[in-house]
CSV table of C-alpha atoms in Angstrom, one decimal:
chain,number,residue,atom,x,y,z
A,1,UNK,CA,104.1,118.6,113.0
A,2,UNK,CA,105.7,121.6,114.7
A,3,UNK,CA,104.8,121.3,117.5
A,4,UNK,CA,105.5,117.6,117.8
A,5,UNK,CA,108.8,118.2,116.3
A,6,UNK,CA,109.3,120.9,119.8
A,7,UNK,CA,108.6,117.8,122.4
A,8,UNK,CA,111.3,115.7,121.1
A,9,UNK,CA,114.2,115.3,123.2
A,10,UNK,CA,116.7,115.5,120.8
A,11,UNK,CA,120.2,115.8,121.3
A,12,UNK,CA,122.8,117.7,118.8
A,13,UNK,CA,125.1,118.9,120.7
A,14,UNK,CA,128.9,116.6,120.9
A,15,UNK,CA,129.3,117.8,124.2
A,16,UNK,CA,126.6,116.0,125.8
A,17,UNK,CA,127.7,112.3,127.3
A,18,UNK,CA,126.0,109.3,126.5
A,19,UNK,CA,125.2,106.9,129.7
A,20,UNK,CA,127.4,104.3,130.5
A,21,UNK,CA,125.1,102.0,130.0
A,22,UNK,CA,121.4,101.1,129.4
A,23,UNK,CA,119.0,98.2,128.8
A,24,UNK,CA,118.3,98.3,125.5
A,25,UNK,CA,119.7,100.5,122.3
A,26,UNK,CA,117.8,101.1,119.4
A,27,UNK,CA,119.8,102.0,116.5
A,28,UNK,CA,117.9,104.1,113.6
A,29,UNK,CA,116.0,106.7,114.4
A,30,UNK,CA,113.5,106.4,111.2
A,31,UNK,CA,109.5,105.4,111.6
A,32,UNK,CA,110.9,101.8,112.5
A,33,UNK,CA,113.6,102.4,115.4
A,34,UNK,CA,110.6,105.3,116.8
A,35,UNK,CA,108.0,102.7,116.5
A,36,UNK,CA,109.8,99.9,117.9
A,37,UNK,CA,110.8,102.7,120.7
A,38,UNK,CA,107.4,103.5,121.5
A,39,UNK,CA,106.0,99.9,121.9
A,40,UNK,CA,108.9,98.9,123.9
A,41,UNK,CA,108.3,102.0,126.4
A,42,UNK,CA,104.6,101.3,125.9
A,43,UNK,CA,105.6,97.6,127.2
A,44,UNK,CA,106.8,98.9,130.3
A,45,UNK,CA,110.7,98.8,129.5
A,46,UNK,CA,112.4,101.1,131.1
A,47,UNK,CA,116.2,102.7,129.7
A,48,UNK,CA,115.7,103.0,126.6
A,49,UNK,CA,118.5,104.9,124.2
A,50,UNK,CA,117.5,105.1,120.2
A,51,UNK,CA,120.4,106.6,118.5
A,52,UNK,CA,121.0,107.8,114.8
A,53,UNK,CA,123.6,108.8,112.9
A,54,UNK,CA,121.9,112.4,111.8
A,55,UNK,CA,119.0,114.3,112.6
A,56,UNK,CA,115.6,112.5,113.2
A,57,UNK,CA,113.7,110.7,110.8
A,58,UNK,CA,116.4,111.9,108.3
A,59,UNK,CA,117.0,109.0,106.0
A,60,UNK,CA,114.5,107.5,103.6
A,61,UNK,CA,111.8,108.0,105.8
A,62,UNK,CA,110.7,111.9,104.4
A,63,UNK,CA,111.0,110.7,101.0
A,64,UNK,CA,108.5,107.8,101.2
A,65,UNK,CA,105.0,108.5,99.7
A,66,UNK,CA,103.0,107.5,103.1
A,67,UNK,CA,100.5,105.4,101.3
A,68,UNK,CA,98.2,103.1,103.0
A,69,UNK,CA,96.7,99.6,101.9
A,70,UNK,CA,95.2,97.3,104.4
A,71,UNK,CA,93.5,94.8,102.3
A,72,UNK,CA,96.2,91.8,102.0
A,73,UNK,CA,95.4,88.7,99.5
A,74,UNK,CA,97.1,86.8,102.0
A,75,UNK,CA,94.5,85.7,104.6
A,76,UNK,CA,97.1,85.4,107.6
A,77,UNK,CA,98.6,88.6,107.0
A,78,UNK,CA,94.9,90.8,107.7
A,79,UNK,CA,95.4,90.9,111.3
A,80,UNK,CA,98.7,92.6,110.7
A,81,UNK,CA,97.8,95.3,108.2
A,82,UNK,CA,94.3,95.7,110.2
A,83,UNK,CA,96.0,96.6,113.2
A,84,UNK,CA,98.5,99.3,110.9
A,85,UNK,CA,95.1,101.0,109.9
A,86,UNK,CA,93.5,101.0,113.2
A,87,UNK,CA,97.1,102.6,114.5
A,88,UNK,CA,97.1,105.3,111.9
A,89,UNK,CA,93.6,106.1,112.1
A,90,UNK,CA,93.7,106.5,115.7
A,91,UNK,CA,97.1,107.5,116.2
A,92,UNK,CA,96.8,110.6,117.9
A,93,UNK,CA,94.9,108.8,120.8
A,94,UNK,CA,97.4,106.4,120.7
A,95,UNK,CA,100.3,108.1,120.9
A,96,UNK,CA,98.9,111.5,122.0
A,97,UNK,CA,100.4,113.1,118.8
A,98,UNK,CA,98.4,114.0,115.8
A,99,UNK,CA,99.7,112.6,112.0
A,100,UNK,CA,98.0,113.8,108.5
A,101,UNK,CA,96.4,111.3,107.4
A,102,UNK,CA,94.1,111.6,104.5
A,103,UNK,CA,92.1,108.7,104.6
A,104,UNK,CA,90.6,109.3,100.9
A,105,UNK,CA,90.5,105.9,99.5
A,106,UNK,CA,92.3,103.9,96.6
A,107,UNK,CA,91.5,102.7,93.3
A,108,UNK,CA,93.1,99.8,92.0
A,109,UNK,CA,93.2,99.1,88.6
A,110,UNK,CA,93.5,95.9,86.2
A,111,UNK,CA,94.7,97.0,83.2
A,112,UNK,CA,93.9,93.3,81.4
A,113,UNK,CA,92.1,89.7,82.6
A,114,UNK,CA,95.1,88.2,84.3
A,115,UNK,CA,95.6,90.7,87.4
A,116,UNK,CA,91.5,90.4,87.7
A,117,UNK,CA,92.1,87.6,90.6
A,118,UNK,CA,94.2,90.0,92.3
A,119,UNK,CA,90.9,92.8,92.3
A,120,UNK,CA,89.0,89.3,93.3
A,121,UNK,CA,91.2,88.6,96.6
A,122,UNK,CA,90.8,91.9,97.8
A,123,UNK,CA,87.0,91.4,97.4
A,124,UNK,CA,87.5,88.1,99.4
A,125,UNK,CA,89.5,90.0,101.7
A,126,UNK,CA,87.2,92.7,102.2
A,127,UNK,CA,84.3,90.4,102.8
A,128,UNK,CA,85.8,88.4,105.5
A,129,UNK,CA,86.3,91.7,107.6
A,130,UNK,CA,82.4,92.8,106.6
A,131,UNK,CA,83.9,95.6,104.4
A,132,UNK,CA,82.1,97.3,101.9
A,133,UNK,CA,84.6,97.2,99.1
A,134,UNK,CA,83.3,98.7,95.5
A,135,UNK,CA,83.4,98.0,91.7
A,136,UNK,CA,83.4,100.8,89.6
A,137,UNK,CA,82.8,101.4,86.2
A,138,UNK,CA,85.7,103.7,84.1
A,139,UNK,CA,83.1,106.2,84.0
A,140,UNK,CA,82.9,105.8,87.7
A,141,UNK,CA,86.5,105.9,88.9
A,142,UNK,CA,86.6,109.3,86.4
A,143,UNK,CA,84.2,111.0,88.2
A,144,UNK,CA,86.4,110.6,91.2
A,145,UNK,CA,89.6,111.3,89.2
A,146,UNK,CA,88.8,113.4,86.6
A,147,UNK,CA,92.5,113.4,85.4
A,148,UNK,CA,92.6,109.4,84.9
A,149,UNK,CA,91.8,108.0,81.8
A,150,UNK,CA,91.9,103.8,81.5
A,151,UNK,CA,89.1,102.7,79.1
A,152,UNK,CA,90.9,99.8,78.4
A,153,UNK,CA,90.5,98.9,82.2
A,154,UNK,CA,88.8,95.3,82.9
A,155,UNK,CA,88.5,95.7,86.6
A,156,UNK,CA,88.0,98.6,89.0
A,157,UNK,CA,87.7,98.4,92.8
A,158,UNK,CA,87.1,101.5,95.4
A,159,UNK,CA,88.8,100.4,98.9
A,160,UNK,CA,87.4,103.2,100.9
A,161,UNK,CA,89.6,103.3,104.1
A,162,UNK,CA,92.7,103.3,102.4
A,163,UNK,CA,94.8,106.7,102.4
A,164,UNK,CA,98.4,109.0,102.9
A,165,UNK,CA,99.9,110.4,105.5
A,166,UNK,CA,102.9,113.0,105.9
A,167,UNK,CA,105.4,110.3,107.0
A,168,UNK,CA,107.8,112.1,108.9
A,169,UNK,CA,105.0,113.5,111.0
A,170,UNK,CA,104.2,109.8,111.8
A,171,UNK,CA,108.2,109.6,112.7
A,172,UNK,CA,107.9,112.5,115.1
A,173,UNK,CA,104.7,111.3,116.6
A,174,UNK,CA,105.9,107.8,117.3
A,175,UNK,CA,109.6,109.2,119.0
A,176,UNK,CA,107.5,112.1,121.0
A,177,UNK,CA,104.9,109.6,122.5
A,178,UNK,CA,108.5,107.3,123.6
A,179,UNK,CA,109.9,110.6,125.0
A,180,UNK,CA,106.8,111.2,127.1
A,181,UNK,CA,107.5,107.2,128.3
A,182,UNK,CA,110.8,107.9,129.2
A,183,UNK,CA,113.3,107.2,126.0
A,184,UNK,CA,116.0,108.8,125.5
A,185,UNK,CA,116.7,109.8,122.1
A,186,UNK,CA,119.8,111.4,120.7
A,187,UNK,CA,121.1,112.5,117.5
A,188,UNK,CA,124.0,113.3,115.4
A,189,UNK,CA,125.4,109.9,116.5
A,190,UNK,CA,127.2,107.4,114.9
A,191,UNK,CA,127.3,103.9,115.8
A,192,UNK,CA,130.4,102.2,114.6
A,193,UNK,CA,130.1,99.1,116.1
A,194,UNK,CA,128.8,96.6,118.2
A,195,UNK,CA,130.7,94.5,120.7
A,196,UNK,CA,129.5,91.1,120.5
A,197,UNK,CA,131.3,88.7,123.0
A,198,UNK,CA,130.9,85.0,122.8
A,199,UNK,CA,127.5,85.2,121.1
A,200,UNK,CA,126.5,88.2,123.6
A,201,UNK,CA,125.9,91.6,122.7
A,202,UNK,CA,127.6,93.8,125.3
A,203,UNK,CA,128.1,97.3,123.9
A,204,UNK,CA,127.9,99.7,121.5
A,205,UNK,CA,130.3,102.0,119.9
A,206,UNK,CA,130.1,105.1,118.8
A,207,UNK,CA,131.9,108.8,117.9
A,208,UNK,CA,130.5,109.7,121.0
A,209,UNK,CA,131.8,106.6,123.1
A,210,UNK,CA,131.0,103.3,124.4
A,211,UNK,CA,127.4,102.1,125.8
A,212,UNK,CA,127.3,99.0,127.5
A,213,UNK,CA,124.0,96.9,127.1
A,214,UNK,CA,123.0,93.5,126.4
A,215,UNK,CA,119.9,94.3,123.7
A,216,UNK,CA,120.3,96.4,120.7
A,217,UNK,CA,117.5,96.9,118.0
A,218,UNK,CA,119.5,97.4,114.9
A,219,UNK,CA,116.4,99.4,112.7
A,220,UNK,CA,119.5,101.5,110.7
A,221,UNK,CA,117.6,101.9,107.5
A,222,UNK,CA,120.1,101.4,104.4
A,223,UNK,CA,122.6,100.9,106.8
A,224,UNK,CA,121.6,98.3,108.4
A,225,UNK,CA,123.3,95.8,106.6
A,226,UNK,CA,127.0,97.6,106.6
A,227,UNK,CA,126.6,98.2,110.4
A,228,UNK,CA,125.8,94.4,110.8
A,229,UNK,CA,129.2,93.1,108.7
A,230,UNK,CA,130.9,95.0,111.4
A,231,UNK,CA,130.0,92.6,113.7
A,232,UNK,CA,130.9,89.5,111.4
A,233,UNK,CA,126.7,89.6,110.8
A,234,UNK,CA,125.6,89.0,107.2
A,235,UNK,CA,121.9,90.4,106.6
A,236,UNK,CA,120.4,89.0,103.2
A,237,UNK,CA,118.8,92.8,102.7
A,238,UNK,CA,119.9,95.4,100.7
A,239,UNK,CA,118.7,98.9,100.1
A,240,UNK,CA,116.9,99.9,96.4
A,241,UNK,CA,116.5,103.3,94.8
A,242,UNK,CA,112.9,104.2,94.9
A,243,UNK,CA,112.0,107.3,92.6
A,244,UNK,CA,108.7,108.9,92.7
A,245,UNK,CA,108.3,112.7,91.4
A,246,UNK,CA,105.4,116.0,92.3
A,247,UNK,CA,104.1,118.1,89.8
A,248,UNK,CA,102.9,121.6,90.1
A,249,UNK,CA,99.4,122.2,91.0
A,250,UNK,CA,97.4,120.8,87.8
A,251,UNK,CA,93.9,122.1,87.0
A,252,UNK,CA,91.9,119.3,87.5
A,253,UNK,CA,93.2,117.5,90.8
A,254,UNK,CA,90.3,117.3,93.0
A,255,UNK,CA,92.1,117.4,96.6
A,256,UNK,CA,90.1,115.0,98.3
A,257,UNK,CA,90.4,112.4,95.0
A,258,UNK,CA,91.7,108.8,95.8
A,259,UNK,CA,95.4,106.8,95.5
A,260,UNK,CA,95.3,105.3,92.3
A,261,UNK,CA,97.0,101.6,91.9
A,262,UNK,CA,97.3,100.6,88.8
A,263,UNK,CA,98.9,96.8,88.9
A,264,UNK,CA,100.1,96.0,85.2
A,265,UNK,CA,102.7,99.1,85.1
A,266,UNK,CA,103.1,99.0,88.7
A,267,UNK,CA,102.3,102.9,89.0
A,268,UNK,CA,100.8,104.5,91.8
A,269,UNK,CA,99.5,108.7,91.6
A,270,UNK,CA,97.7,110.4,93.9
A,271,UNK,CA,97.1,114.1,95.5
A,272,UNK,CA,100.0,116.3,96.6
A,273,UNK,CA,99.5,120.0,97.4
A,274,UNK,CA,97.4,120.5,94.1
A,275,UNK,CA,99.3,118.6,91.7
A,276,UNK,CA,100.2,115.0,91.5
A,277,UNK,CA,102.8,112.8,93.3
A,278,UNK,CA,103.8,109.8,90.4
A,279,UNK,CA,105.8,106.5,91.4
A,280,UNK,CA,106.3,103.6,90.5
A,281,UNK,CA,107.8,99.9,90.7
A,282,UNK,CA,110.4,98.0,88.9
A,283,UNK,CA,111.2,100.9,86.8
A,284,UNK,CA,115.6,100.4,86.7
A,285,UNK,CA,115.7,99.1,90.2
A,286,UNK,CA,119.2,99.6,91.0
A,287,UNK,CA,120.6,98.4,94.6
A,288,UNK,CA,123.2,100.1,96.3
A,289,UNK,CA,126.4,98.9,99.0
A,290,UNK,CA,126.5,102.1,101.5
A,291,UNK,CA,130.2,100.8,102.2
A,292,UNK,CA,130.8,102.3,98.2
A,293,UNK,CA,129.4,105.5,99.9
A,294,UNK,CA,131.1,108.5,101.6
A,295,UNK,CA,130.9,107.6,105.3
A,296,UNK,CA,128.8,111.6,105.6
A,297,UNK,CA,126.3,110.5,103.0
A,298,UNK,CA,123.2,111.4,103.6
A,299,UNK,CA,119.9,110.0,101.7
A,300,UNK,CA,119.1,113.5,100.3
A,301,UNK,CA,122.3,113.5,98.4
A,302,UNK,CA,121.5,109.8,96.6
A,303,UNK,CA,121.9,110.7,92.9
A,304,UNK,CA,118.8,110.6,90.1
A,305,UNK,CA,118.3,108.1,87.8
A,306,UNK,CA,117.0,110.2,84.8
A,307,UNK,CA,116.5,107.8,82.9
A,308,UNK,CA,114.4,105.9,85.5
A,309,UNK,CA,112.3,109.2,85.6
A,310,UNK,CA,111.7,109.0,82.0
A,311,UNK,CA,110.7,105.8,81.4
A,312,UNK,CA,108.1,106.6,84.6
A,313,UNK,CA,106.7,109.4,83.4
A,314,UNK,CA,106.3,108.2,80.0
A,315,UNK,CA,104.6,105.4,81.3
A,316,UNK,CA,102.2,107.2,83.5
A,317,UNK,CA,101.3,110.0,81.1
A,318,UNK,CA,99.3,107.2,79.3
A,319,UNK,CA,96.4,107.1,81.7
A,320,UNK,CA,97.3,110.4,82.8
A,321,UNK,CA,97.5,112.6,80.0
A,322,UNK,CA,98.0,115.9,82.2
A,323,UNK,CA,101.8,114.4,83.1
A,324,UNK,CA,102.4,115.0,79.7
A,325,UNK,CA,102.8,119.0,79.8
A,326,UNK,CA,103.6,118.8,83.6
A,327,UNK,CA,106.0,120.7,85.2
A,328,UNK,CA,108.0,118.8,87.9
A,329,UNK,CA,108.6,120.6,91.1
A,330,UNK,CA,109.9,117.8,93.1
A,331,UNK,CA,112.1,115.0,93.1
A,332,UNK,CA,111.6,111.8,95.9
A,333,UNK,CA,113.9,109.5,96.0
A,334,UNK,CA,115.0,106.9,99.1
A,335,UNK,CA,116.7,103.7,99.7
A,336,UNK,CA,114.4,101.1,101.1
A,337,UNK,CA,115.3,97.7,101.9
A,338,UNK,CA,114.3,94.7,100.1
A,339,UNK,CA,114.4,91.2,100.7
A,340,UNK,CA,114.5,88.4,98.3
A,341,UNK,CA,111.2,87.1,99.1
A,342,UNK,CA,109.4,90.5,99.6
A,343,UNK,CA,108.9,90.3,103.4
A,344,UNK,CA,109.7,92.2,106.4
A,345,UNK,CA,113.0,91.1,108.4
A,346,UNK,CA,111.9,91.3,112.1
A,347,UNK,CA,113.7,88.8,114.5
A,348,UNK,CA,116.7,87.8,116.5
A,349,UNK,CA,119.4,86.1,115.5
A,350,UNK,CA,120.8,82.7,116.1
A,351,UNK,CA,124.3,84.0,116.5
A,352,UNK,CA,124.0,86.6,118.4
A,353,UNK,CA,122.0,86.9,121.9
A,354,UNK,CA,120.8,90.3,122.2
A,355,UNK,CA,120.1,91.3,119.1
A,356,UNK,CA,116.8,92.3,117.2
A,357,UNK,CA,116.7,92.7,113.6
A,358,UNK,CA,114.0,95.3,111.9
A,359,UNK,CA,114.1,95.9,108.2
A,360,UNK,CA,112.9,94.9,105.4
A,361,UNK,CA,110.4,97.6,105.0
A,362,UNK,CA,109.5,96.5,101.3
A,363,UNK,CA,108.8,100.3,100.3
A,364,UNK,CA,105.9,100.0,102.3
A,365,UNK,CA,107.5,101.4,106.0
A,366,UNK,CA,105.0,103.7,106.6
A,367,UNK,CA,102.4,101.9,106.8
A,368,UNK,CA,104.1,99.1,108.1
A,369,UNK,CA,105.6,100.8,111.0
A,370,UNK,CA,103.0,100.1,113.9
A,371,UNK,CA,103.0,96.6,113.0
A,372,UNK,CA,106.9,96.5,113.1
A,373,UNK,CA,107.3,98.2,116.2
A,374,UNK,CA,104.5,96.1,117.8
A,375,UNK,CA,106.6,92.6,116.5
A,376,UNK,CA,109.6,94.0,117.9
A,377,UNK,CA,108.3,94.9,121.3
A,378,UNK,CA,107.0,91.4,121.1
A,379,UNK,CA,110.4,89.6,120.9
A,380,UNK,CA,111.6,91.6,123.7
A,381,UNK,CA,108.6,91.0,125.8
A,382,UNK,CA,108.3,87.2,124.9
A,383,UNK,CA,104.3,88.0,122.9
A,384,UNK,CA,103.6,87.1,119.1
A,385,UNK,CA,100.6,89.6,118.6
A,386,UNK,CA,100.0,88.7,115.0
A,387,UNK,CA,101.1,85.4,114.8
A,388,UNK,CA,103.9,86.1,112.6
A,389,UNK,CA,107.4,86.4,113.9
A,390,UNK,CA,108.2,83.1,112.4
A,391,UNK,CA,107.0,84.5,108.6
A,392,UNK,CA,109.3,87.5,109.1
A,393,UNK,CA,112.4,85.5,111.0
A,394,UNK,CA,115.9,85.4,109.7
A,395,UNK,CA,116.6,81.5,109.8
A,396,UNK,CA,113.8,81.9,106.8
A,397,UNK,CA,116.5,82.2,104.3
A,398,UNK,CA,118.3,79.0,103.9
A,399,UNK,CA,121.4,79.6,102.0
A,400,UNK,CA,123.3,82.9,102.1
A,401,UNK,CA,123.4,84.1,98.7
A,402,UNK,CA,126.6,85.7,97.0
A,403,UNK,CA,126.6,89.8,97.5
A,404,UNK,CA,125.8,89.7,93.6
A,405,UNK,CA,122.7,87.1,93.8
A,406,UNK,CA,121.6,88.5,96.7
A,407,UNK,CA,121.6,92.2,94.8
A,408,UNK,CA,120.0,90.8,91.8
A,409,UNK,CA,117.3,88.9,93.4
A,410,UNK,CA,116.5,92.0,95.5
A,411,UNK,CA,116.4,94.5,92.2
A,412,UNK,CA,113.9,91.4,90.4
């Protein structure tokens, strides 16, 4: 991670001038604006700027949990997430930068008989790719983390090619590899604004001056939707407080021991530096309006909800009874962005010539991000590599919610 963190181009100092103008702008410099960077360079596209508003991969992205599933119970969505895994697995020879990716496997867990069709799809899944996926007895899933207890459980499976990786090291890889192609990358820049002129983008603003362009890749993270009203753009996303907590190294955590999924409580635990890493879903989802935000805020400052962190750890202490005398070491926390029907946001927009949407990452960035960056190299380069773009395109969403449905729906 050092060492890729060293090859970065990355600029901090105000003194240095940004062009005059460029083909294409990426704005966020999280693992979607490097992803999309890369695969755009990869394409063959030449000037290239990504630009964030602090230092790289600085938002939500070091906060995420990294976690990995590639098994989808939607059929048309396995070329996608297959593709993710292949990235990961072989990112290093894809990028020429190595990530750390502990491919240990996931257990997922049904607690009772209705989530059992949900073990069953990932069996169907795993089938149609000729993938050995296992059912495990409690006894079983024990053995491989002794510090889970569920004998309640009615349905275990093993998915064997599932992992983690350090996600800001997948971040640094992705914006090295576009530095080697020829992007240019700098930091500690604020973009204000973007000038759209009779349903062209032509510029973008920011405390650093004016680039002119005529494609811009807005991939700003939590931001993305403020940025966008300040182009008259409304963006049914908004960014959600995900909390997830590390204890301190616990006796029986086996290092090389699975994820573990468990559906009912939405609560996922696995390995971290000898103790456990503990998050969880739908635990006092609370969305947030960056504009209700000091304009220096950085994700590392967003407040605790302690409460959210009680009810989680409560929760999870009942198939893990070792969280009960745990010492927390570490607090996660991020703003991801959610859409109201769960799925990515990757297109252009009707409005607006020139302009690429990428967010949405669903909590599930990471993994998502080689996918993403492949989808948005796509509209650029006139390809549909998945099939997709339509599922993820903005003219999905029919009516444009009030800011408070649309907040609602997104914290449901």
């Amino acid at each position: 991670l050092i060492n890729s963190l060293k090859s970065v181009k990355i600029f901090v100092s105000r003194e240095l001038m940004l062009p005059s103008s460029t083909n294409i702008v990426i704005i966020g410099g999280g693992v979607l604006g490097t992803s999309a960077a890369f695969q755009l360079a990869k394409d063959g596209h030449q000037d290239i700027l990504l630009l964030d508003r602090g230092p790289l991969a600085n938002g939500t992205t070091p906060f995420a949990a990294g976690q990995t599933a590639y098994l989808s119970a939607s059929p048309d969505r396995l070329p996608l997430t297959n593709y993710c895994l292949d990235f990961l697995e072989n990112f290093a020879e894809r990028t020429g930068y190595p990530i750390d990716f502990k491919q240990h496997g996931s257990l997922r867990i049904a607690l009772t008989e209705a989530y059992l069709p949900e073990l069953e799809a990932h069996q169907v899944a795993a089938d149609g790719l000729g993938h050995e996926l296992k059912s495990l007895t409690q006894k079983d899933a024990q053995e491989l983390v002794p510090t889970l207890e569920v004998p309640e459980a009615k349905g275990i499976i093993f998915i064997a090619r599932d992992g983690y990786v350090e996600p800001k090291s997948v971040a640094v890889g992705y914006a090295s590899a576009a530095r080697d192609l020829g992007v240019t990358i700098q930091t500690h820049t604020k973009v204000t604004n973007v000038d759209v002129t009779k349903g062209q983008v032509k510029a973008v603003y920011t405390n650093h001056g004016k680039v002119s362009t005529k494609q811009v890749v807005l991939a700003a993270g939590a931001w993305t939707r403020q940025l966008a009203q300040q182009f008259g753009l409304e963006i049914p996303v908004v960014p959600v407080r995900h909390q997830a907590y590390v204890t301190a190294p616990l006796v029986d955590v086996v290092p090389r021991q699975p994820i573990v999924r468990l559906i009912e409580p939405q609560i996922y635990v696995r390995p971290e530096l000898g103790g456990l890493l503990v998050g969880g879903y739908g635990y006092r989802p609370t969305s947030f309006d960056m504009n209700d935000l000091p304009d220096h805020f950085e994700i590392s400052a967003l407040e605790p909800d302690f409460i959210y962190y009680n009810r989680l750890q409560h929760t999870a202490a009942t198939y893990f009874p070792a969280l009960q005398q745990a010492v927390v070491v570490q607090e996660r926390r991020g703003l991801p962005t959610i859409t109201i029907d769960a799925r990515h946001l990757i297109s252009t927009v009707a409005e607006i010539e020139g302009l690429i949407i990428a967010t949405g990452c669903q909590v599930g960035g990471i993994q998502s991000s080689p996918a993403i960056g492949r989808m948005v190299a796509d509209l650029i380069s006139n390809q549909d590599s998945f099939g997709l773009l339509s599922t993820f395109a903005a003219n999905r969403f029919e009516a444009v919610c009030s800011d408070t449905q649309l907040r609602d729906q997104c914290e449901t």
